[in-house]
CSV table of C-alpha atoms in Angstrom, one decimal:
chain,number,residue,atom,x,y,z
A,1,MET,CA,-14.5,25.4,-1.2
A,2,ALA,CA,-12.6,24.3,1.8
A,3,SER,CA,-8.8,23.5,1.3
A,4,ILE,CA,-5.8,22.2,2.9
A,5,LYS,CA,-2.3,23.8,2.3
A,6,VAL,CA,0.8,21.8,2.4
A,7,ILE,CA,3.4,23.5,4.6
A,8,LYS,CA,5.8,20.5,4.5
A,9,PRO,CA,5.1,17.5,2.2
A,10,GLY,CA,6.8,14.7,4.0
A,11,ILE,CA,9.0,12.1,2.0
A,12,ALA,CA,6.3,10.6,-0.2
A,13,THR,CA,2.7,11.8,0.4
A,14,TYR,CA,0.2,11.0,-2.5
A,15,VAL,CA,-3.5,11.4,-2.9
A,16,GLU,CA,-5.0,7.9,-3.1
A,17,ASP,CA,-8.3,6.2,-3.1
A,18,SER,CA,-9.4,2.6,-3.6
A,19,GLY,CA,-7.8,2.4,-7.2
A,20,ARG,CA,-8.2,2.8,-10.8
A,21,TYR,CA,-9.6,-0.3,-12.4
A,22,GLY,CA,-10.3,-1.4,-16.1
A,23,TYR,CA,-7.1,0.1,-17.7
A,24,TYR,CA,-4.5,-2.4,-16.9
A,25,HIS,CA,-4.6,-3.7,-20.6
A,26,LEU,CA,-3.6,-0.1,-21.5
A,27,GLY,CA,-0.4,-0.2,-19.2
A,28,ILE,CA,-2.1,1.8,-16.4
A,29,PRO,CA,-1.9,-0.2,-13.0
A,30,PRO,CA,-4.7,0.0,-10.3
A,31,GLY,CA,-2.7,2.2,-7.9
A,32,GLY,CA,-4.7,3.2,-4.9
A,33,ALA,CA,-4.1,2.8,-1.2
A,34,LEU,CA,-1.5,0.1,-0.6
A,35,ASP,CA,-3.2,-0.7,2.7
A,36,GLN,CA,-6.8,-0.8,1.6
A,37,MET,CA,-8.3,-2.0,4.9
A,38,SER,CA,-6.7,1.0,6.9
A,39,TYR,CA,-7.6,3.5,4.2
A,40,LYS,CA,-11.3,2.4,4.2
A,41,ALA,CA,-11.4,2.3,8.0
A,42,GLY,CA,-10.5,6.1,8.0
A,43,ASN,CA,-13.4,6.9,5.6
A,44,LEU,CA,-15.8,4.7,7.6
A,45,LEU,CA,-14.9,6.4,10.9
A,46,LEU,CA,-15.7,9.8,9.3
A,47,GLY,CA,-18.9,8.6,7.5
A,48,ASN,CA,-17.4,9.3,4.2
A,49,ASP,CA,-18.1,7.6,0.9
A,50,ILE,CA,-15.9,4.5,1.2
A,51,ASN,CA,-13.9,5.6,-2.0
A,52,ALA,CA,-13.3,9.2,-0.9
A,53,ALA,CA,-9.8,10.2,-1.6
A,54,ALA,CA,-7.3,10.5,1.2
A,55,LEU,CA,-3.5,11.3,1.8
A,56,GLU,CA,-1.2,8.2,2.0
A,57,ILE,CA,1.9,9.0,4.2
A,58,SER,CA,5.0,7.1,3.7
A,59,LEU,CA,7.7,7.0,6.5
A,60,MET,CA,7.6,10.8,7.2
A,61,ALA,CA,4.4,12.8,7.6
A,62,PRO,CA,3.5,16.2,6.1
A,63,GLU,CA,2.6,19.4,7.9
A,64,LEU,CA,-0.9,20.7,6.9
A,65,GLU,CA,-2.8,24.0,7.4
A,66,PHE,CA,-6.6,23.9,7.2
A,67,ASP,CA,-8.6,27.1,6.0
A,68,SER,CA,-12.0,25.7,7.2
A,69,LYS,CA,-13.7,23.5,9.8
A,70,CYS,CA,-13.5,19.8,9.1
A,71,TYR,CA,-12.8,16.4,10.7
A,72,VAL,CA,-9.9,14.0,10.1
A,73,ALA,CA,-9.0,10.4,11.1
A,74,ILE,CA,-5.5,8.9,10.9
A,75,THR,CA,-5.3,5.2,10.4
A,76,GLY,CA,-2.8,2.7,9.2
A,77,ALA,CA,0.6,2.6,11.0
A,78,MET,CA,0.8,4.3,14.4
A,79,ILE,CA,1.6,8.1,14.1
A,80,GLU,CA,0.6,10.8,16.7
A,81,PRO,CA,-1.5,13.6,15.2
A,82,ILE,CA,-0.6,17.0,16.7
A,83,VAL,CA,-3.1,19.9,16.2
A,84,ASN,CA,-1.7,23.4,17.1
A,85,GLY,CA,0.9,21.7,19.4
A,86,GLU,CA,-1.8,19.5,21.1
A,87,LYS,CA,-1.3,15.8,20.9
A,88,LYS,CA,-4.3,14.0,19.7
A,89,GLU,CA,-5.3,10.2,19.2
A,90,CYS,CA,-4.5,8.1,16.2
A,91,TYR,CA,-7.5,5.9,14.9
A,92,THR,CA,-9.9,8.6,16.2
A,93,VAL,CA,-12.2,11.3,14.7
A,94,ILE,CA,-10.5,14.7,15.4
A,95,GLU,CA,-12.1,18.1,14.9
A,96,ILE,CA,-10.1,20.6,12.9
A,97,ASN,CA,-10.9,24.3,12.9
A,98,ALA,CA,-10.1,27.1,10.4
A,99,GLY,CA,-6.5,28.1,10.7
A,100,ASP,CA,-5.5,24.9,12.5
A,101,LYS,CA,-2.1,23.2,11.7
A,102,LEU,CA,-1.8,19.5,11.8
A,103,THR,CA,1.6,18.0,12.4
A,104,PHE,CA,2.7,14.5,13.4
A,105,GLY,CA,5.2,12.5,15.5
A,106,PHE,CA,7.2,9.8,14.1
A,107,LEU,CA,5.6,6.8,12.1
A,108,ARG,CA,5.9,3.6,14.2
A,109,GLY,CA,4.8,-0.1,13.6
A,110,GLY,CA,4.4,0.2,9.8
A,111,ALA,CA,5.4,2.2,6.7
A,112,ARG,CA,2.2,4.0,5.7
A,113,ALA,CA,-0.7,6.0,7.4
A,114,TYR,CA,-3.8,7.5,6.0
A,115,ILE,CA,-5.1,11.0,6.6
A,116,CYS,CA,-8.8,10.8,5.8
A,117,VAL,CA,-10.7,14.1,5.7
A,118,SER,CA,-14.5,14.7,5.9
A,119,GLY,CA,-15.6,15.1,2.4
A,120,GLY,CA,-12.6,13.6,1.0
A,121,ILE,CA,-9.7,15.3,-1.0
A,122,ASP,CA,-11.6,16.7,-4.0
A,123,VAL,CA,-9.1,16.4,-6.9
A,124,PRO,CA,-10.5,15.6,-10.3
A,125,VAL,CA,-11.5,12.1,-11.2
A,126,VAL,CA,-9.2,10.7,-14.0
A,127,MET,CA,-10.2,7.4,-15.5
A,128,GLY,CA,-12.5,6.6,-12.7
A,129,SER,CA,-10.2,7.5,-9.9
A,130,ARG,CA,-8.5,10.2,-7.9
A,131,SER,CA,-5.4,8.0,-7.2
A,132,THR,CA,-2.1,9.3,-8.2
A,133,TYR,CA,-0.2,7.3,-10.9
A,134,PRO,CA,3.2,9.1,-10.8
A,135,LEU,CA,5.0,7.2,-13.6
A,136,GLY,CA,2.2,8.4,-16.0
A,137,GLY,CA,1.8,11.8,-14.3
A,138,ILE,CA,-2.0,11.4,-14.0
A,139,GLY,CA,-4.6,11.5,-11.1
A,140,GLY,CA,-4.0,12.7,-7.7
A,141,TYR,CA,-2.7,16.3,-7.3
A,142,LYS,CA,-1.0,17.1,-10.7
A,143,GLY,CA,-0.1,13.5,-11.1
A,144,ARG,CA,2.7,13.7,-8.5
A,145,LYS,CA,3.6,13.4,-4.7
A,146,LEU,CA,2.8,16.6,-2.7
A,147,GLU,CA,5.1,19.5,-2.5
A,148,ALA,CA,5.4,22.5,-0.2
A,149,GLY,CA,2.9,25.1,-1.2
A,150,ASP,CA,0.3,22.8,-2.8
A,151,VAL,CA,-3.4,23.5,-2.0
A,152,LEU,CA,-5.7,20.6,-1.9
A,153,PRO,CA,-9.4,21.1,-2.3
A,154,VAL,CA,-11.7,19.3,0.2
A,155,GLY,CA,-15.1,18.0,-0.7
A,156,ASN,CA,-18.4,19.1,1.0
A,157,PHE,CA,-19.7,17.0,3.8
A,158,SER,CA,-23.3,16.9,5.0
A,159,HIS,CA,-22.9,15.7,8.6
A,160,ASN,CA,-20.5,16.0,11.5
A,161,PRO,CA,-19.1,12.7,12.6
A,162,LYS,CA,-18.8,11.9,16.3
A,163,VAL,CA,-15.5,13.5,17.6
A,164,GLY,CA,-13.6,10.8,19.6
A,165,ARG,CA,-15.1,7.8,17.8
A,166,SER,CA,-12.4,5.4,17.5
A,167,LEU,CA,-11.3,2.3,15.7
A,168,ASP,CA,-11.5,-1.1,17.4
A,169,SER,CA,-8.1,-2.7,18.1
A,170,GLU,CA,-8.8,-5.5,15.7
A,171,PHE,CA,-8.4,-3.2,12.8
A,172,ARG,CA,-5.2,-1.4,13.8
A,173,ILE,CA,-1.9,-2.5,12.4
A,174,LYS,CA,0.1,-5.0,14.3
A,175,LEU,CA,3.2,-6.1,12.5
A,176,GLU,CA,5.1,-9.3,13.9
A,177,ASP,CA,9.0,-9.0,14.3
A,178,THR,CA,9.3,-11.3,11.3
A,179,GLU,CA,6.2,-11.2,9.1
A,180,THR,CA,5.0,-14.1,7.0
A,181,ILE,CA,3.8,-13.3,3.4
A,182,ARG,CA,1.9,-16.1,1.7
A,183,VAL,CA,2.4,-16.7,-2.1
A,184,VAL,CA,1.1,-19.0,-4.8
A,185,MET,CA,3.5,-20.4,-7.2
A,186,GLY,CA,3.6,-19.4,-11.0
A,187,LEU,CA,3.8,-18.3,-13.6
A,188,GLN,CA,7.4,-19.2,-14.6
A,189,ASP,CA,8.4,-21.0,-11.5
A,190,TYR,CA,9.5,-23.9,-13.6
A,191,LYS,CA,12.7,-22.0,-14.6
A,192,LEU,CA,14.1,-22.1,-11.1
A,193,THR,CA,16.0,-25.1,-9.7
A,194,ASP,CA,14.3,-27.1,-6.9
A,195,GLU,CA,17.0,-25.9,-4.6
A,196,SER,CA,16.2,-22.2,-5.3
A,197,VAL,CA,12.5,-22.7,-4.7
A,198,GLU,CA,13.3,-24.5,-1.4
A,199,GLN,CA,15.6,-21.7,-0.3
A,200,LEU,CA,13.0,-19.1,-1.1
A,201,PHE,CA,10.7,-20.5,1.6
A,202,LYS,CA,13.5,-21.4,4.0
A,203,ASP,CA,15.4,-18.1,4.2
A,204,THR,CA,14.5,-15.0,6.1
A,205,PHE,CA,14.7,-11.7,4.1
A,206,ASN,CA,15.0,-8.0,4.9
A,207,VAL,CA,12.9,-5.3,3.3
A,208,SER,CA,15.4,-3.3,1.2
A,209,SER,CA,15.5,0.5,1.3
A,210,GLU,CA,14.5,0.2,-2.4
A,211,ALA,CA,10.9,-0.1,-1.6
A,212,ASP,CA,8.2,2.1,-2.9
A,213,ARG,CA,4.6,2.0,-4.4
A,214,SER,CA,6.0,0.2,-7.4
A,215,GLY,CA,7.7,-2.6,-5.8
A,216,TYR,CA,9.6,-4.1,-2.7
A,217,ARG,CA,13.1,-5.5,-3.0
A,218,PHE,CA,14.0,-8.2,-0.4
A,219,LYS,CA,17.7,-8.7,0.5
A,220,ASN,CA,19.5,-11.6,2.1
A,221,GLY,CA,22.5,-12.3,-0.3
A,222,ALA,CA,20.9,-15.2,-1.9
A,223,LYS,CA,21.0,-15.8,-5.6
A,224,PHE,CA,18.3,-17.5,-7.7
A,225,LYS,CA,19.6,-20.5,-9.8
A,226,TYR,CA,18.0,-21.7,-13.1
A,227,LYS,CA,17.5,-24.9,-14.9
A,228,ASN,CA,19.4,-25.3,-18.1
A,229,LEU,CA,16.4,-24.6,-20.4
A,230,PRO,CA,16.5,-23.1,-23.9
A,231,GLN,CA,15.4,-19.5,-24.0
A,232,PRO,CA,12.2,-18.9,-26.0
A,233,PHE,CA,12.4,-16.5,-29.1
A,234,GLY,CA,12.4,-12.9,-28.1
A,235,ALA,CA,13.4,-13.5,-24.5
A,236,GLY,CA,16.9,-12.6,-24.5
A,237,SER,CA,19.9,-14.7,-23.2
A,238,ASN,CA,19.5,-14.2,-19.5
A,239,PRO,CA,17.5,-17.2,-17.9
A,240,SER,CA,15.6,-14.6,-15.8
A,241,ASN,CA,14.1,-13.2,-19.0
A,242,ILE,CA,10.8,-14.2,-20.8
A,243,PRO,CA,9.1,-12.9,-23.8
A,244,ASP,CA,7.1,-9.7,-22.7
A,245,ALA,CA,4.1,-10.7,-20.6
A,246,CYS,CA,1.6,-9.1,-18.3
A,247,TYR,CA,2.6,-8.7,-14.6
A,248,PRO,CA,0.0,-9.6,-12.0
A,249,VAL,CA,0.0,-7.1,-9.0
A,250,GLY,CA,1.9,-8.9,-6.3
A,251,SER,CA,4.0,-11.1,-8.6
A,252,MET,CA,7.7,-11.9,-7.7
A,253,GLN,CA,10.7,-11.5,-10.0
A,254,ALA,CA,14.5,-11.8,-9.5
A,255,PRO,CA,16.0,-10.0,-12.4
A,256,GLY,CA,19.4,-11.6,-13.3
A,257,GLY,CA,18.9,-14.0,-10.4
A,258,ASN,CA,19.4,-11.4,-7.8
A,259,GLU,CA,17.2,-10.4,-4.8
A,260,PRO,CA,13.5,-11.0,-5.2
A,261,ILE,CA,11.2,-8.0,-6.1
A,262,VAL,CA,7.4,-8.0,-5.4
A,263,LEU,CA,5.5,-5.7,-7.7
A,264,LEU,CA,2.9,-3.4,-6.0
A,265,ARG,CA,0.0,-1.4,-7.1
A,266,ASP,CA,1.9,1.3,-9.1
A,267,ALA,CA,4.3,-1.2,-10.9
A,268,PRO,CA,4.5,-1.4,-14.8
A,269,SER,CA,1.8,-3.7,-16.1
A,270,GLY,CA,4.2,-6.0,-18.1
A,271,GLY,CA,7.7,-6.6,-19.3
A,272,GLY,CA,10.2,-9.4,-19.8
A,273,PHE,CA,11.1,-10.8,-16.5
A,274,ALA,CA,10.0,-14.2,-15.2
A,275,MET,CA,7.3,-14.4,-12.4
A,276,TYR,CA,8.0,-17.1,-9.8
A,277,CYS,CA,5.1,-16.7,-7.4
A,278,THR,CA,2.4,-14.1,-6.5
A,279,VAL,CA,1.6,-12.7,-3.1
A,280,ILE,CA,-2.0,-13.6,-2.3
A,281,SER,CA,-4.6,-10.7,-2.3
A,282,SER,CA,-5.3,-10.9,1.3
A,283,ASP,CA,-1.6,-10.2,2.3
A,284,MET,CA,-1.1,-7.2,0.0
A,285,ASP,CA,-2.2,-4.7,2.7
A,286,LYS,CA,0.4,-6.2,5.1
A,287,LEU,CA,3.0,-6.2,2.6
A,288,GLY,CA,2.5,-2.5,1.9
A,289,GLN,CA,3.0,-1.7,5.5
A,290,LEU,CA,6.5,-3.2,5.9
A,291,PRO,CA,9.1,-0.6,6.5
A,292,PRO,CA,12.8,-0.9,5.3
A,293,ASN,CA,14.8,-3.6,7.1
A,294,HIS,CA,11.8,-5.4,8.4
A,295,LYS,CA,12.2,-9.2,8.4
A,296,VAL,CA,10.1,-11.3,6.2
A,297,ARG,CA,9.6,-14.9,5.4
A,298,PHE,CA,7.6,-16.3,2.3
A,299,GLN,CA,5.1,-19.1,2.7
A,300,LYS,CA,3.9,-21.2,-0.2
A,301,VAL,CA,0.1,-21.9,-0.2
A,302,SER,CA,-2.3,-23.6,-2.5
A,303,MET,CA,-5.0,-21.8,-4.6
A,304,ASP,CA,-7.6,-23.2,-2.2
A,305,GLU,CA,-5.7,-21.8,0.8
A,306,ALA,CA,-5.5,-18.4,-0.9
A,307,LEU,CA,-9.2,-18.3,-1.7
A,308,GLU,CA,-9.9,-19.4,2.0
A,309,ALA,CA,-7.7,-16.4,3.1
A,310,ARG,CA,-9.5,-14.1,0.8
A,311,LYS,CA,-12.8,-15.2,2.6
A,312,VAL,CA,-11.2,-14.5,6.0
A,313,TYR,CA,-10.0,-11.0,4.7
A,314,SER,CA,-13.6,-10.3,3.4
A,315,ALA,CA,-15.2,-11.3,6.7
A,316,LYS,CA,-12.8,-9.0,8.6
A,317,TYR,CA,-13.8,-6.1,6.3
A,318,GLU,CA,-17.6,-6.9,7.0
A,319,ARG,CA,-16.8,-6.7,10.7
A,320,LEU,CA,-15.2,-3.4,10.2
A,321,VAL,CA,-18.1,-1.9,8.3
A,322,LYS,CA,-20.6,-3.2,11.0
A,323,SER,CA,-18.5,-1.9,13.9
A,324,LEU,CA,-18.6,1.6,12.4
A,325,ALA,CA,-22.1,1.5,11.0
């Protein structure tokens, strides 16, 4: 079986696929690629199964050595692939030969890129997925981020994708200087004062360095203020607390009234902090691409607007599939 040796692991490189579903009630979140569109685009470029496992790079890329011929496609944030010192194109099918070393330039215009490989990363399927759940130590490669010396098995592939085939510009990451993230209100937004809700949508926030696959913290020095409401039994004395409840992926909290935190795909499935709003599903890819210090504004939308945005996202994905058919 073909394999890839990790020479340098990067900051946080994980094996991910489209996610692990059906176990949230057991405390296991979906995981999977934070930017689903970019991840799937890489597999489509290679002609892989859409759910083939890939490597998700965060901020700093790994250095890899291949023992057999294969093909790779790098998608997501812009990062320059370099094969044996020769610069290659991002968003393009690249041929790799036995003994080749793949390194990278700096990540630009986003926080995450995806290294998709023909045949996929062939780690064991755990609870229906190859994605890594590091808090639980399951899935991926030994349930953790990659380390130097790891050897990743690669699945068999039955065809040779067209070298140089590239991704249309519509499907490449383009972040605005100040990104807008849309949210729907709830579940416990009633706890906030009207002034705090207004401030949430008026202010500009910066992505904190405390941002990973579990959640993003947003800073601007603002504090959330609460209405003078009695705390329900079991909620504790802090007004940001509630009795333990399930956390939707994308939900926003502000523990103790401090900076807002948005939970991502590896976050705990429940706890005792109030949730004031939830990022709509079609903006979750973009959220996962925001690097530290990027400016963000939150925009309140209705459920009907959120559902319409999901239709737009789905239509874009259909165009992606057709463009690479």
